[in-house]
PDB file of C-alpha atoms in Angstrom:
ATOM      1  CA  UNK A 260     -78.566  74.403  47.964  1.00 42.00           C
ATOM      2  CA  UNK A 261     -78.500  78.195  46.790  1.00 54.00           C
ATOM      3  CA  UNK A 262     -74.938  79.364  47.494  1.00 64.00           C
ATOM      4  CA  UNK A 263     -75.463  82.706  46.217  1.00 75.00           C
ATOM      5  CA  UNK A 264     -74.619  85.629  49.006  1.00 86.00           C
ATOM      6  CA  UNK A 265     -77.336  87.437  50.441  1.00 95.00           C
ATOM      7  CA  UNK A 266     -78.289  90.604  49.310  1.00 95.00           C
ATOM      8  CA  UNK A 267     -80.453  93.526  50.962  1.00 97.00           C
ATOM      9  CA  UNK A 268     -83.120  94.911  48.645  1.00 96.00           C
ATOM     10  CA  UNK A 269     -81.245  97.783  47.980  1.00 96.00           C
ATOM     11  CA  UNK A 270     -78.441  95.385  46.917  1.00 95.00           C
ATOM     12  CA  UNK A 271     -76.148  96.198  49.831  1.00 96.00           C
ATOM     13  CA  UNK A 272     -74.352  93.454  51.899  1.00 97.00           C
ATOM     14  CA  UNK A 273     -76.089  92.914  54.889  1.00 98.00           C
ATOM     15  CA  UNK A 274     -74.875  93.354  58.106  1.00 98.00           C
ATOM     16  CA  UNK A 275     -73.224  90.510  60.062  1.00 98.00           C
ATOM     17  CA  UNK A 276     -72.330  89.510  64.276  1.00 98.00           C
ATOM     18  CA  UNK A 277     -69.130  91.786  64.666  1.00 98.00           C
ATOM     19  CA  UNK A 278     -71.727  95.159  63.231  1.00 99.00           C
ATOM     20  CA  UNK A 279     -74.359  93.152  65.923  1.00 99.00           C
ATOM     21  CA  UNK A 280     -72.077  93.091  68.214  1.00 99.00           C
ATOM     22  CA  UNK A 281     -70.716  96.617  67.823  1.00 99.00           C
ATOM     23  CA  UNK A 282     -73.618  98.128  68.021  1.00 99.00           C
ATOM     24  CA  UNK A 283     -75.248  96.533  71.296  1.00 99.00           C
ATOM     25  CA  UNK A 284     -71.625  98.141  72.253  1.00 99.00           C
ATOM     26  CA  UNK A 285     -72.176 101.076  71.223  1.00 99.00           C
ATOM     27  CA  UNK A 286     -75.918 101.139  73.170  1.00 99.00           C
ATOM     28  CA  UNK A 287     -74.196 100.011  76.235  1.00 99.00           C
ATOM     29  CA  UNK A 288     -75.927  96.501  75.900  1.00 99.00           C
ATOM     30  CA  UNK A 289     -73.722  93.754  77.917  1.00 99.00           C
ATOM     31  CA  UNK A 290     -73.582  90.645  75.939  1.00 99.00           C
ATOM     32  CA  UNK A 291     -71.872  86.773  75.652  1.00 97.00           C
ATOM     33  CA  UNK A 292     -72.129  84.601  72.786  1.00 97.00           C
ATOM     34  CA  UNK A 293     -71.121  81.110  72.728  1.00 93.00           C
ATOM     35  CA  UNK A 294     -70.638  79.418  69.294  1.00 93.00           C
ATOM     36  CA  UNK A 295     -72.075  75.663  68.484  1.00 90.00           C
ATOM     37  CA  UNK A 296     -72.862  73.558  65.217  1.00 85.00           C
ATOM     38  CA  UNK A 297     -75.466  75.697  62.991  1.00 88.00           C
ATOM     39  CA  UNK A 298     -79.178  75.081  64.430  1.00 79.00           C
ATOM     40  CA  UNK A 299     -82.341  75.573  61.683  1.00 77.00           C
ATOM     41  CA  UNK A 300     -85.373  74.547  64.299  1.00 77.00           C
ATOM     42  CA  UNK A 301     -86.051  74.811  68.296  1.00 75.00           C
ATOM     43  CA  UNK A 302     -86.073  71.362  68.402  1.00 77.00           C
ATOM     44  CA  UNK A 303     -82.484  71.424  67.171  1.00 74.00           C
ATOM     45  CA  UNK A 304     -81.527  74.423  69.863  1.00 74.00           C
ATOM     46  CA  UNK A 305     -82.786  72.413  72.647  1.00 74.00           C
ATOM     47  CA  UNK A 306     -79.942  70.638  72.601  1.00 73.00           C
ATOM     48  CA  UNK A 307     -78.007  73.793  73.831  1.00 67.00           C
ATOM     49  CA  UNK A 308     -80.336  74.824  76.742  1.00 64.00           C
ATOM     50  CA  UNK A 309     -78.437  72.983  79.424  1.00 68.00           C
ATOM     51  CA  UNK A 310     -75.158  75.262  78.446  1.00 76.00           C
ATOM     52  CA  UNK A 311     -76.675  78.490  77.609  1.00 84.00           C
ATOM     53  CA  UNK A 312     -79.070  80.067  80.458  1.00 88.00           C
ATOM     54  CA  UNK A 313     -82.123  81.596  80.404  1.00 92.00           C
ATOM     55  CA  UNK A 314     -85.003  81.970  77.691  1.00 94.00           C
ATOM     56  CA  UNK A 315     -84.762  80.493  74.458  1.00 91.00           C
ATOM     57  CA  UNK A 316     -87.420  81.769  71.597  1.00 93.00           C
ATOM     58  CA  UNK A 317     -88.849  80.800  68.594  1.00 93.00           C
ATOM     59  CA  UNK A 318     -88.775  83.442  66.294  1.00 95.00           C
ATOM     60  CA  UNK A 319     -90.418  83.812  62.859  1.00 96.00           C
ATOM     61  CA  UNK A 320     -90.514  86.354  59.518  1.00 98.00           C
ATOM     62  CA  UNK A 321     -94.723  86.426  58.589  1.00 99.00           C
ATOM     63  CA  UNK A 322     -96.334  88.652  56.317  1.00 98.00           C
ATOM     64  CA  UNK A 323    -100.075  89.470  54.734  1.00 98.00           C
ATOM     65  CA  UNK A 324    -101.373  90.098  51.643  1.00 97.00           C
ATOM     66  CA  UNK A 325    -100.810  94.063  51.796  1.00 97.00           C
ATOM     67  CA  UNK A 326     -96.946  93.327  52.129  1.00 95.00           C
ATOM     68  CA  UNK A 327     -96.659  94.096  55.372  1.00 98.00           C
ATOM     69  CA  UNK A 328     -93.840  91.863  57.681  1.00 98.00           C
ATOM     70  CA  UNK A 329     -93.756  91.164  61.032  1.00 99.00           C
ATOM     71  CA  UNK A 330     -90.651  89.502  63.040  1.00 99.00           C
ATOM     72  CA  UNK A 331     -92.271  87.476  65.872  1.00 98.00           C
ATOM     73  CA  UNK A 332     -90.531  86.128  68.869  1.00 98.00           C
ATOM     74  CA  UNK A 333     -91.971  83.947  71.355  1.00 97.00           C
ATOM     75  CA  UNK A 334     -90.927  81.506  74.258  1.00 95.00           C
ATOM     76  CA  UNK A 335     -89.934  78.599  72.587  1.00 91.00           C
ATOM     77  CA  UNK A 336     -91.897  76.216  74.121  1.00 90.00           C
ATOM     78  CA  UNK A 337     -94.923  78.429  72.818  1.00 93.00           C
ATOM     79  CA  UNK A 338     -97.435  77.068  69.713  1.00 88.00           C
ATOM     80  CA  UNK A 339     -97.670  79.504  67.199  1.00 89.00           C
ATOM     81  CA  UNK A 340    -101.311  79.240  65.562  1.00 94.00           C
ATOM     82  CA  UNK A 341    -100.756  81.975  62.703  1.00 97.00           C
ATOM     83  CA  UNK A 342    -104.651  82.747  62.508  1.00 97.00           C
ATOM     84  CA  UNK A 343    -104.509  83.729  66.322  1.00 97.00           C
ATOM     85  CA  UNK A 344    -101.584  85.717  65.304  1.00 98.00           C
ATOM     86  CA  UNK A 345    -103.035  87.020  62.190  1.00 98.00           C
ATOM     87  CA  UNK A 346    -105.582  88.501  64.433  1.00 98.00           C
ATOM     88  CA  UNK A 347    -103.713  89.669  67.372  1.00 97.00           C
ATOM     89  CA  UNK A 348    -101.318  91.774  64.604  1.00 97.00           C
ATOM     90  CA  UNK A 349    -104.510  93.351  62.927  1.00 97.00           C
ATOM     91  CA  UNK A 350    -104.361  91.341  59.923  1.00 97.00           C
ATOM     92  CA  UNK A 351    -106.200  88.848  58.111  1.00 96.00           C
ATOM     93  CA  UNK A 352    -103.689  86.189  57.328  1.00 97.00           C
ATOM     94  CA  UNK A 353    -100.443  85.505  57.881  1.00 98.00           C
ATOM     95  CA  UNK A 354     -97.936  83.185  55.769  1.00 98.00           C
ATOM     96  CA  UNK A 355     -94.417  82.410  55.949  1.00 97.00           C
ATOM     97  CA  UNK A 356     -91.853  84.484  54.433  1.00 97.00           C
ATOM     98  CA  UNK A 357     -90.083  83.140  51.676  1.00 97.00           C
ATOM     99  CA  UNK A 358     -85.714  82.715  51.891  1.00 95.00           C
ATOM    100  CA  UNK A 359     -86.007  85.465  49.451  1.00 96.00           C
ATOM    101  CA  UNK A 360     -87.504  87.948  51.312  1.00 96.00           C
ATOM    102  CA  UNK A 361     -86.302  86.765  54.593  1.00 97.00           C
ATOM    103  CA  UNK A 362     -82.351  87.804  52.991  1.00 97.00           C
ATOM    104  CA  UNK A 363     -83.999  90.893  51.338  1.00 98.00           C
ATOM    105  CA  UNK A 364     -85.371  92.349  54.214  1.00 98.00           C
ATOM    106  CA  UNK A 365     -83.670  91.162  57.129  1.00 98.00           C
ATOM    107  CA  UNK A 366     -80.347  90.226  55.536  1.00 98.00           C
ATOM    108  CA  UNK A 367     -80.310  86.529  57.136  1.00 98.00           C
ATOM    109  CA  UNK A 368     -80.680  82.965  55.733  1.00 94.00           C
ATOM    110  CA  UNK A 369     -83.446  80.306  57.057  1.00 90.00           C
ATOM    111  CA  UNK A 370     -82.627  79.396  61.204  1.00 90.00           C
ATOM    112  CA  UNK A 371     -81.479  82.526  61.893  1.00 95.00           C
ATOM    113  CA  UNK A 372     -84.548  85.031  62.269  1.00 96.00           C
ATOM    114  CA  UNK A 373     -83.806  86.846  65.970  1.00 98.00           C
ATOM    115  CA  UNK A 374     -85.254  90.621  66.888  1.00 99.00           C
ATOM    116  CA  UNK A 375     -81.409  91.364  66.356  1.00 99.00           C
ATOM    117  CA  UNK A 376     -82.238  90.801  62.342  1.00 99.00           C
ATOM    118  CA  UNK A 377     -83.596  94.639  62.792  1.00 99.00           C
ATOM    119  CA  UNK A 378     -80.210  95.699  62.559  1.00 99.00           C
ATOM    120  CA  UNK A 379     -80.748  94.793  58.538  1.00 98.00           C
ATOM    121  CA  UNK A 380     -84.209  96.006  57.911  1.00 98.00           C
ATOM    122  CA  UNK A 381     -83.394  99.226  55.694  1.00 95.00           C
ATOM    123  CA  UNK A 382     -86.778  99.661  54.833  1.00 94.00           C
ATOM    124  CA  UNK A 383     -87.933 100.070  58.075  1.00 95.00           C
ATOM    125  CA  UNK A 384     -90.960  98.381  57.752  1.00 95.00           C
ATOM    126  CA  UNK A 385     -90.774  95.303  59.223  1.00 98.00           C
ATOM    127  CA  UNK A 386     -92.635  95.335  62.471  1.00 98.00           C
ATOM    128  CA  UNK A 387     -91.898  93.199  65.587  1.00 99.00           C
ATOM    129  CA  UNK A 388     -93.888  91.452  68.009  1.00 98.00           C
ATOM    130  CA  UNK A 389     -92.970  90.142  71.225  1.00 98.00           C
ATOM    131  CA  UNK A 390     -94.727  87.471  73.714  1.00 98.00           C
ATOM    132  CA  UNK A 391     -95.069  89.484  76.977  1.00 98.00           C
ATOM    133  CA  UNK A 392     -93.746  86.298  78.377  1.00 97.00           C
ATOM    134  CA  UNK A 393     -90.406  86.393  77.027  1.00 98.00           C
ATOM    135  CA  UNK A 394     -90.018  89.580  77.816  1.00 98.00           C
ATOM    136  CA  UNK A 395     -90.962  88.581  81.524  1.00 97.00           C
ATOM    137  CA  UNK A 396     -87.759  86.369  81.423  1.00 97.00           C
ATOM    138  CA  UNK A 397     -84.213  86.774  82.189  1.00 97.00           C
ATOM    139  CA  UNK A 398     -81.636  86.883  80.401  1.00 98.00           C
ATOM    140  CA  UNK A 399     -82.735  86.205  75.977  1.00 98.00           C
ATOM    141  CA  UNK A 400     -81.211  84.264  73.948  1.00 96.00           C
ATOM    142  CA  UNK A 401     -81.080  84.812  70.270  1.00 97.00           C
ATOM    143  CA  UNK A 402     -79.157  83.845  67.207  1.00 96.00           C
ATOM    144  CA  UNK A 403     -76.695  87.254  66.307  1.00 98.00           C
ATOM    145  CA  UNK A 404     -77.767  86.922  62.790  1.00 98.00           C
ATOM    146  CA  UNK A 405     -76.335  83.348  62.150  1.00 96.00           C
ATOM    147  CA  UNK A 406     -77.142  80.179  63.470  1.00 93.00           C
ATOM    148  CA  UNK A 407     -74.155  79.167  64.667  1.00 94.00           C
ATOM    149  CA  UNK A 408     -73.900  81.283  67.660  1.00 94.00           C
ATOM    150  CA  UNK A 409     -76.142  82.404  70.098  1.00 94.00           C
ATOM    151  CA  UNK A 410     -75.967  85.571  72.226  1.00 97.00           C
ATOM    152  CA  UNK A 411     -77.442  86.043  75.381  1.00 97.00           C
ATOM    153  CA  UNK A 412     -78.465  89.976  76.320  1.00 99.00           C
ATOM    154  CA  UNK A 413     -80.980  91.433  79.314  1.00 98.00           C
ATOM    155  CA  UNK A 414     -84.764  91.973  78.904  1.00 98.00           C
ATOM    156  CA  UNK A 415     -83.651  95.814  78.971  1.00 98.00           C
ATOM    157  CA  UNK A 416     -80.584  94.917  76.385  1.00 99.00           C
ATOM    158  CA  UNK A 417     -82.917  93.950  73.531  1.00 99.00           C
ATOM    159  CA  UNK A 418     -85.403  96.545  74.364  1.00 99.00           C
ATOM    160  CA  UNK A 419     -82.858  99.233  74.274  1.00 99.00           C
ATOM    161  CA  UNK A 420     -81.986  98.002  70.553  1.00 99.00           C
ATOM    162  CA  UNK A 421     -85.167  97.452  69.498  1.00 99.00           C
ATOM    163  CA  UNK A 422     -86.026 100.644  70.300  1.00 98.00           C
ATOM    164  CA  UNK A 423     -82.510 102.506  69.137  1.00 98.00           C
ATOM    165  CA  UNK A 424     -83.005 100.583  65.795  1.00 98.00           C
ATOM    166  CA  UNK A 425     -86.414 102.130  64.986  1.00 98.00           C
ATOM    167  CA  UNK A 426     -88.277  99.265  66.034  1.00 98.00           C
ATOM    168  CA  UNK A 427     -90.382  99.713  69.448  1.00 97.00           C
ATOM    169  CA  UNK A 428     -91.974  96.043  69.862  1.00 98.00           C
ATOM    170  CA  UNK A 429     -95.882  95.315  70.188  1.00 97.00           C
ATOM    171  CA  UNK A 430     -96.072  92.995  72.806  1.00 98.00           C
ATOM    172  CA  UNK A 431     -98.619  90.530  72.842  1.00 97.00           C
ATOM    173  CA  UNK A 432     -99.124  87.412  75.203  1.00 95.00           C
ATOM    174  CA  UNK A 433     -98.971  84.368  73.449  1.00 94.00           C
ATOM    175  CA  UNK A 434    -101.177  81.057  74.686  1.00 89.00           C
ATOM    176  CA  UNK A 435     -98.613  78.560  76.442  1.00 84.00           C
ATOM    177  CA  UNK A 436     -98.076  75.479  74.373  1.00 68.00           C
TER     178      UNK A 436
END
């Protein structure tokens, strides 16, 4: 296990929950987190969705060959077929980011990938996607850049950050699983 700290590209610490949390204050976003034991898969979080309400995602950090990334967030109970989603984004193929990039760009380790992670992306290049069915839901639930906590805002909550943190969302409806 790599205990080294995570490190933006630029080489700058990245930002943790209290900056999450200040800043959905800030934007007037009401939230509640609750903390649990750390979570790396949805099959692990489903343990928590008879305490926590509403939607629970899957979320993941893709990219293509040209470099560009994509932070996708769907219903969790969708399946994610990354040639469909290759081709919904505009792209030819999509892998998985590595741990590497996922700290470098979005300042997280592996399990904790949420839309929130925008808060890190000094680039500004990573683009998200969101299933038009999640976004149908009320409230979200996503990890505040840990997984050990989740935090629970409004469909108009994340969009309101998304869109304050540079990062408008294409939304895209996602085949149920």
């Amino acid at each position: 296990m790599d205990d080294k700290p995570i490190l933006l590209i630029t080489g700058d610490t990245p930002k943790g929950p209290r900056e999450l949390f200040g800043r959905l204050d800030e934007l007037g976003v009401r939230h509640s987190t609750m903390t649990h034991d750390p979570v790396f898969t949805v099959e692990e979080a489903q343990r928590l969705r008879g305490r926590i309400e509403g939607a629970h995602s899957k979320n993941l950090f893709v990219r293509d060959k040209k470099e560009r990334h994509w932070l996708v967030s769907c219903l969790a109970d969708r399946t994610l077929d990354l040639k469909w989603l290759a081709a919904e984004l505009g792209t030819k193929r999509l892998t998985f980011c590595s741990a590497r990039r996922l700290g470098g760009y979005l300042g997280i380790g592996r399990g904790s990938v949420s839309p929130f992670a925008v808060l890190n992306d000094v680039t500004g290049t990573v683009q998200v996607a969101l299933d038009a069915d999640l976004l149908a839901a009320e409230p979200l639930n996503f990890h505040p850049l840990v997984n050990s906590k989740t935090t629970t805002v409004s469909r108009a909550g994340l969009l309101r950050f998304l869109t304050a943190e540079g990062h408008r969302p294409h939304v895209i409806r996602f085949p149920a699983g």
